[in-house]
mmCIF file of C-alpha atoms in Angstrom:
data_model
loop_
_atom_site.group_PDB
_atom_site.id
_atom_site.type_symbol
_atom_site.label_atom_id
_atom_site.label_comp_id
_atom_site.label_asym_id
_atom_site.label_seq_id
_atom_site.Cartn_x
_atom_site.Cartn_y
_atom_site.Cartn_z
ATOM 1 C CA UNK A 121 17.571 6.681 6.931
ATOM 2 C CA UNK A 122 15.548 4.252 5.013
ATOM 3 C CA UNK A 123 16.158 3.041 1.926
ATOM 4 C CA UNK A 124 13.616 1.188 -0.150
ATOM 5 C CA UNK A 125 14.754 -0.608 -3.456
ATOM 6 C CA UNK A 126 12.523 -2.248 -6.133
ATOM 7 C CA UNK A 127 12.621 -4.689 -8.622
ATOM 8 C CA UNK A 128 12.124 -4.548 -11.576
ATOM 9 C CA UNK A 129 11.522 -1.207 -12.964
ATOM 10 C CA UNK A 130 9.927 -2.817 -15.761
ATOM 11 C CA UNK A 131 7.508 -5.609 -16.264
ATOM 12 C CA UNK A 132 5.526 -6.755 -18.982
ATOM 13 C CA UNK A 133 2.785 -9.674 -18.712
ATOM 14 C CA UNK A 134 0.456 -11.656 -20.887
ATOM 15 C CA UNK A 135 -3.157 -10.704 -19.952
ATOM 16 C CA UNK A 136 -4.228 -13.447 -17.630
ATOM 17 C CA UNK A 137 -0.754 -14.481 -16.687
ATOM 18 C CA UNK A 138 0.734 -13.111 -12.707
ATOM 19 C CA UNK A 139 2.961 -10.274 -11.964
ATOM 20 C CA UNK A 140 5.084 -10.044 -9.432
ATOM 21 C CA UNK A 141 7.111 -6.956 -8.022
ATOM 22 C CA UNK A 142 9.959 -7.509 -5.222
ATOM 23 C CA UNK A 143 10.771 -4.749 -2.655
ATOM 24 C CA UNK A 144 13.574 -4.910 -0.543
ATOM 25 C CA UNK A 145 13.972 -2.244 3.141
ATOM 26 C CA UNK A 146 16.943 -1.338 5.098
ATOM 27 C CA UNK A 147 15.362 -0.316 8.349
ATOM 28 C CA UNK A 148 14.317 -2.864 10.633
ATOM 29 C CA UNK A 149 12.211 -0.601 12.435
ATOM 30 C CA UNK A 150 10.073 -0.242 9.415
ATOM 31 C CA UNK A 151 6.777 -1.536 10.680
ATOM 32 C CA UNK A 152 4.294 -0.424 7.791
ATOM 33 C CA UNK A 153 4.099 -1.266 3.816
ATOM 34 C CA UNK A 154 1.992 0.346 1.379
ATOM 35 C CA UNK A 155 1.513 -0.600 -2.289
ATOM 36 C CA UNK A 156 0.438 2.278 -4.446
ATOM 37 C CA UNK A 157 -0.364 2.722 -8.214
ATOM 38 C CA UNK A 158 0.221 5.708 -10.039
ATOM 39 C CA UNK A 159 -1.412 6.488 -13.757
ATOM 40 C CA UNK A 160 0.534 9.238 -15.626
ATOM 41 C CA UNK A 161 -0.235 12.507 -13.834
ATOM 42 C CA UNK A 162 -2.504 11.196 -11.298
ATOM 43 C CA UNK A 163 -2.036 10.851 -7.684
ATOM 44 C CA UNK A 164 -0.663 7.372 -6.149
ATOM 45 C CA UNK A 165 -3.500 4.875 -5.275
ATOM 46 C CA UNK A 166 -3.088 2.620 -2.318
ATOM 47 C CA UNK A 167 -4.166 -0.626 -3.670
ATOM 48 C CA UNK A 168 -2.581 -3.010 -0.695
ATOM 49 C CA UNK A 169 -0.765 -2.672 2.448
ATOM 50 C CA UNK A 170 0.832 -4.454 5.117
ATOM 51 C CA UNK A 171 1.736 -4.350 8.642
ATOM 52 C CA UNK A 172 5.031 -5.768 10.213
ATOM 53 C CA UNK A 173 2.746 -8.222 12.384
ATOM 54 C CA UNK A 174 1.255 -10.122 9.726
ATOM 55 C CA UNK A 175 3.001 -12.168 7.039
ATOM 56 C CA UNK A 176 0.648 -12.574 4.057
ATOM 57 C CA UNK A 177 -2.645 -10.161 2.553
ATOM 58 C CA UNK A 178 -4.949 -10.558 0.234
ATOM 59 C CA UNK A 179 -7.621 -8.396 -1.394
ATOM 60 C CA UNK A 180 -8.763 -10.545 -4.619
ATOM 61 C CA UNK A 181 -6.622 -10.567 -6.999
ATOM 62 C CA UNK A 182 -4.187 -8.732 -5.239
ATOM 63 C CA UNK A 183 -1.668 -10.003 -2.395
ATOM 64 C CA UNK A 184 1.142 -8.708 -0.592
ATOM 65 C CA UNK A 185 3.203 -11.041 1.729
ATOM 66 C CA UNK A 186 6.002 -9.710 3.953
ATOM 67 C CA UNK A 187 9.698 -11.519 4.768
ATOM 68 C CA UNK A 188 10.402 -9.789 8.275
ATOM 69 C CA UNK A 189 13.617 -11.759 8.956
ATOM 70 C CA UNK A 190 14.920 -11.152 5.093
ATOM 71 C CA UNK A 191 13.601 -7.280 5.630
ATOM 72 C CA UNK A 192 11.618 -7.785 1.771
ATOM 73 C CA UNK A 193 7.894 -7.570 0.919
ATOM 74 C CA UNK A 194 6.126 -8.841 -2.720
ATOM 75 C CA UNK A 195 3.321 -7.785 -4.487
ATOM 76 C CA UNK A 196 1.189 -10.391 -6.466
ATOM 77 C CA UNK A 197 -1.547 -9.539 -9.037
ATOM 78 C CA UNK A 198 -3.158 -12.594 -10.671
ATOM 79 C CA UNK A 199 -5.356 -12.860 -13.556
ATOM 80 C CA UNK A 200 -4.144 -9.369 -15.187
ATOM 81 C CA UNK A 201 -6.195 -7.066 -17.124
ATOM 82 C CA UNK A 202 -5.311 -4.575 -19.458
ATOM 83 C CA UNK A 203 -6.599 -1.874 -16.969
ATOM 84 C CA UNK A 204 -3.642 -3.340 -14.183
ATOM 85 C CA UNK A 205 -0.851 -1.504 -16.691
ATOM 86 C CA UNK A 206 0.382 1.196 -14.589
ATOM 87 C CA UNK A 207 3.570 2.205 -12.187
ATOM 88 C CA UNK A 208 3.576 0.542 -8.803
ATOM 89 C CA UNK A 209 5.525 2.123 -6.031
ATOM 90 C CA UNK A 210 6.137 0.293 -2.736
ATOM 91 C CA UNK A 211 7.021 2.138 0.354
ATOM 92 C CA UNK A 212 7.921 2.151 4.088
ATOM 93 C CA UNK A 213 7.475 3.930 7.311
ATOM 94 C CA UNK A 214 7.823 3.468 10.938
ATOM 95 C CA UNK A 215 6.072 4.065 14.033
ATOM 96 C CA UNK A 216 7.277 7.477 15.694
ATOM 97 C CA UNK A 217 9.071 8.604 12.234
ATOM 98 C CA UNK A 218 5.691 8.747 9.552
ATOM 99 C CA UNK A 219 7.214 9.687 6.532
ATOM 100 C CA UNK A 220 7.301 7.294 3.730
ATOM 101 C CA UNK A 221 9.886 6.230 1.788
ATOM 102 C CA UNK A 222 9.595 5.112 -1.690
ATOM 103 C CA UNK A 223 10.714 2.210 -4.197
ATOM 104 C CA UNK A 224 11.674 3.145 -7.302
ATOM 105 C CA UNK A 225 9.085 1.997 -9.069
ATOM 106 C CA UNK A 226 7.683 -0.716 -11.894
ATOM 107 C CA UNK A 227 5.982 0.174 -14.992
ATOM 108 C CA UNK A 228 3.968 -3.022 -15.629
ATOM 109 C CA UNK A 229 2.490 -3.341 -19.116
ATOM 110 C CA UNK A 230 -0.589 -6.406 -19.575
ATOM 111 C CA UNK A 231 -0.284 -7.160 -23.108
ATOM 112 C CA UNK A 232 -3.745 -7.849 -24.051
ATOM 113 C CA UNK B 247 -13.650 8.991 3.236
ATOM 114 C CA UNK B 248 -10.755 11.374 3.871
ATOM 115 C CA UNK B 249 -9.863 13.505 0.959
ATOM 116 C CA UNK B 250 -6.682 16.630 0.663
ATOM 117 C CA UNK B 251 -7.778 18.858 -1.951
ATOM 118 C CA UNK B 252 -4.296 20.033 -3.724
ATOM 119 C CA UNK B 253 -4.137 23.415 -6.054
ATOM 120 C CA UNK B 254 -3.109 24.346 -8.483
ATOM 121 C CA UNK B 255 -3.430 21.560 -10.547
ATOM 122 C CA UNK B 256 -0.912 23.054 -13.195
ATOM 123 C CA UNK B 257 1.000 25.878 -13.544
ATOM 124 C CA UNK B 258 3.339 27.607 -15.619
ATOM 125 C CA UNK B 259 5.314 30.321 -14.598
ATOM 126 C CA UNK B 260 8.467 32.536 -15.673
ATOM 127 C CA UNK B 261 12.130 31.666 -14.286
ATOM 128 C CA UNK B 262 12.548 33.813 -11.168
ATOM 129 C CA UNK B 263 8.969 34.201 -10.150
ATOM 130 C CA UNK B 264 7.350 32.368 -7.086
ATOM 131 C CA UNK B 265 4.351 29.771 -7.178
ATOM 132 C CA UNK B 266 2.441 28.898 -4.131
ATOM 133 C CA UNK B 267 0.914 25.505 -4.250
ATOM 134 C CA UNK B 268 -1.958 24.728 -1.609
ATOM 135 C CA UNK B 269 -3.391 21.335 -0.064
ATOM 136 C CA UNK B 270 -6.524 21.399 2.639
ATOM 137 C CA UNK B 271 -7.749 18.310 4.436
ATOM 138 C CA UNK B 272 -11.318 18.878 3.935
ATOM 139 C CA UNK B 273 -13.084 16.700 6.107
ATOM 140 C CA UNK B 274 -10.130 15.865 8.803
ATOM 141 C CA UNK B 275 -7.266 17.510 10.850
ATOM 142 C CA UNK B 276 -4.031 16.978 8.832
ATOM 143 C CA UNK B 277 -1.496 17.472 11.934
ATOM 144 C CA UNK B 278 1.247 16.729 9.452
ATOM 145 C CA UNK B 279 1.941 17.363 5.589
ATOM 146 C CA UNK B 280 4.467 15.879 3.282
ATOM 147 C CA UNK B 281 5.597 17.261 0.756
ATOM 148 C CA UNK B 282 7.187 15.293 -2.197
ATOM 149 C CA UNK B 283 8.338 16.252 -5.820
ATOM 150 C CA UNK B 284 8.194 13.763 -8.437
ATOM 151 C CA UNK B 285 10.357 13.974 -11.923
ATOM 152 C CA UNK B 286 9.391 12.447 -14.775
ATOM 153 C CA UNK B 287 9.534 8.506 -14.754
ATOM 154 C CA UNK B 288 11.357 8.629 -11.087
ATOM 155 C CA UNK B 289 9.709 7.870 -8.094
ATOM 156 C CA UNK B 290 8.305 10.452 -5.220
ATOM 157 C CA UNK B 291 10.975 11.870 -3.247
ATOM 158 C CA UNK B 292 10.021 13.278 0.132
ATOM 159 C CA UNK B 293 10.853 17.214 0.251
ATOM 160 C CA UNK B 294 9.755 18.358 3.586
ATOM 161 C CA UNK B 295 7.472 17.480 6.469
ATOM 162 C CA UNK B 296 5.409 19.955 8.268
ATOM 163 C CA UNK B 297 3.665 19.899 11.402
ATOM 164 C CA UNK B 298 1.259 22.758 12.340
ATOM 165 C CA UNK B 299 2.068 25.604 13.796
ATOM 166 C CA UNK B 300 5.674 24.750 14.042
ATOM 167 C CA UNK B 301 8.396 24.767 11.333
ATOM 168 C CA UNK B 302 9.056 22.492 8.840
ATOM 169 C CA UNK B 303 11.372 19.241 8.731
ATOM 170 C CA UNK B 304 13.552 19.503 5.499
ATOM 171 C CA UNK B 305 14.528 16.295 3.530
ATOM 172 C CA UNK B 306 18.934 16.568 3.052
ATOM 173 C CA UNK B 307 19.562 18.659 -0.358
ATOM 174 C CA UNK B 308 16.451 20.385 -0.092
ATOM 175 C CA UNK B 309 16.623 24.190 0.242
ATOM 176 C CA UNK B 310 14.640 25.632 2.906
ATOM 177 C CA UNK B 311 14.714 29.372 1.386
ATOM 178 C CA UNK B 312 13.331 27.855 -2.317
ATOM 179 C CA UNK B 313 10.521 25.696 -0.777
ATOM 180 C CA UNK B 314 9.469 27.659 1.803
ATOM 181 C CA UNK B 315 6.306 25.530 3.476
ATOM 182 C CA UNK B 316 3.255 27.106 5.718
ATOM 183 C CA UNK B 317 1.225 25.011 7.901
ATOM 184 C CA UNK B 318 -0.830 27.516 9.891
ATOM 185 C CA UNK B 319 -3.738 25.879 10.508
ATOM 186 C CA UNK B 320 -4.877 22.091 10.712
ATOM 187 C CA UNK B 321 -6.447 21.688 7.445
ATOM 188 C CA UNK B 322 -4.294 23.859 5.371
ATOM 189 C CA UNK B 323 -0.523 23.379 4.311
ATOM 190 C CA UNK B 324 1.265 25.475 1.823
ATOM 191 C CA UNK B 325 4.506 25.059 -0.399
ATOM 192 C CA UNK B 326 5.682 27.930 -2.373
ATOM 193 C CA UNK B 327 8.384 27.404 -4.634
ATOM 194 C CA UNK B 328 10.712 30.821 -4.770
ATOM 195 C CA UNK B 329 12.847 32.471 -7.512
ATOM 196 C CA UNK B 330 11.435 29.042 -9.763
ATOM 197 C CA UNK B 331 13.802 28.172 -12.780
ATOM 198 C CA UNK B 332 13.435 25.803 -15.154
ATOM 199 C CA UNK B 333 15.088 22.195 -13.092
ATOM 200 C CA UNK B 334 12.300 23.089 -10.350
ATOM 201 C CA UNK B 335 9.407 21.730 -13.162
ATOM 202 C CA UNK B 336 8.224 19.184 -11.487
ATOM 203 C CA UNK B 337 4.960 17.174 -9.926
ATOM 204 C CA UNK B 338 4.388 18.158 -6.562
ATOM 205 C CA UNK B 339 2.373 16.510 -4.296
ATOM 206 C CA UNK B 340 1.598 16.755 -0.765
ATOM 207 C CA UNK B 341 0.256 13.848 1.295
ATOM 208 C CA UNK B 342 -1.473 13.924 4.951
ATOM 209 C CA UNK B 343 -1.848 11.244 7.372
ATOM 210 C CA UNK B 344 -5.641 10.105 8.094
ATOM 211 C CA UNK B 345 -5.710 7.903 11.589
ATOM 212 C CA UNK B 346 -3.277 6.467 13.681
ATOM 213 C CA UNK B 347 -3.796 3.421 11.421
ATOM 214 C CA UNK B 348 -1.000 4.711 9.272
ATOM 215 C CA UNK B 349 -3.584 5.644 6.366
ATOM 216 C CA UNK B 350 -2.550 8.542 3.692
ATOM 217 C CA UNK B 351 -4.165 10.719 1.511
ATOM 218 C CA UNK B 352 -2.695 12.348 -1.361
ATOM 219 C CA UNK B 353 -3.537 15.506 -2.668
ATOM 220 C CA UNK B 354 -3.777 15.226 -6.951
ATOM 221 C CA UNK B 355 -0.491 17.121 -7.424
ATOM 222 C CA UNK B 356 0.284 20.084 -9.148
ATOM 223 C CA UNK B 357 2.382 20.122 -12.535
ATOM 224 C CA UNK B 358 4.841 22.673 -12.443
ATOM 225 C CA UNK B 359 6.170 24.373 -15.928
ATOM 226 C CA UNK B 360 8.918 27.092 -15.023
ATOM 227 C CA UNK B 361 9.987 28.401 -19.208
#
């Protein structure tokens, strides 16, 4: 099956500075990649995604681009704000199988 | 837009009793239902998959006679958790697939305490 990994598992950025979280998929197949962000006890929030025909998205300050051949996708927040610190999950799923598989996760802290 | 409305949103219950958790779509069809349970700082880890009206799709290492799952109707998908002990506290948390635009909704999870 799938198998999603995620780097790193911690981050920690200067208000104002970029973040950057790497995610890495083992199935080719994989056609479809969601970013989510989870507060403590609250339910993941899709904040980006990307589809396996498209290379790059952006949605202000936040962008996702997507290395087919290399089978990894990036997330990219700019200009952080103290209300950015959260987890951040990537995940995966294929056309004809829809379950999602998840990263392990990044805990990003904006130090204000 | 589409929302899964997920209860209870905590619970705490004595070792070797059974919880039933429920999600509805309220304002779509949820054909399918996943089910994931998330431990503290890990990520979500997919436990089943339901379709309705048929049985559900078990994720290896997951016991089908613990989590036994329900999906009778389109808009309603349950997961009870049998004989709980304390390593089944947990967050569960179902999610539903909106459109054939891979969109999903998540329910808000329910915070299992087994003491």
């Amino acid at each position: 099956g799938e198998n999603v990994e995620q780097h790193p598992s911690t981050l920690s950025v200067q208000e104002g500075d970029s973040a950057v979280i790497k995610c890495t998929y083992s199935d080719s197949a994989s056609n479809y990649f969601p970013w989510y962000k989870q507060e403590l006890g609250k339910r993941p929030q899709l904040i980006i995604d990307i589809r396996s025909n498209v290379g790059e998205k952006k949605d202000q300050r936040i962008a996702v681009t997507l290395n087919k051949t290399a089978k990894h996708f990036s997330l990219h927040i700019t200009e952080t704000q103290p209300e950015d610190s959260a987890v951040y999950f990537c995940a995966a799923s294929k056309a004809g199988n829809e379950k999602l598989t998840f990263g392990t996760g990044t805990r990003l802290t904006i130090i204000p | 837009g589409a929302v899964v409305s997920q209860h209870p949103s905590w619970v705490i219950c004595k070792s070797g009793t059974s919880v039933k958790i429920e999600c509805r779509s309220l304002d779509f069809q949820a054909t399918t239902m996943f089910w994931y349970r998330q431990f503290p700082k890990q990520s979500l880890m997919l436990m089943a998959t339901s379709n309705e009206g048929s049985k559900a799709t078990y994720e290896q290492g997951v016991e089908k006679d613990k989590f036994l799952i329900n999906h009778a109707s389109l808009t309603l998908s349950t997961l009870t958790v049998t004989s709980a002990h304390p390593e089944d506290s947990s967050f569960y948390i179902c999610s539903a697939r909106t459109d054939t635009n891979y969109g999903y909704t998540f329910g808000s999870g329910t915070r299992l305490t087994v003491v």
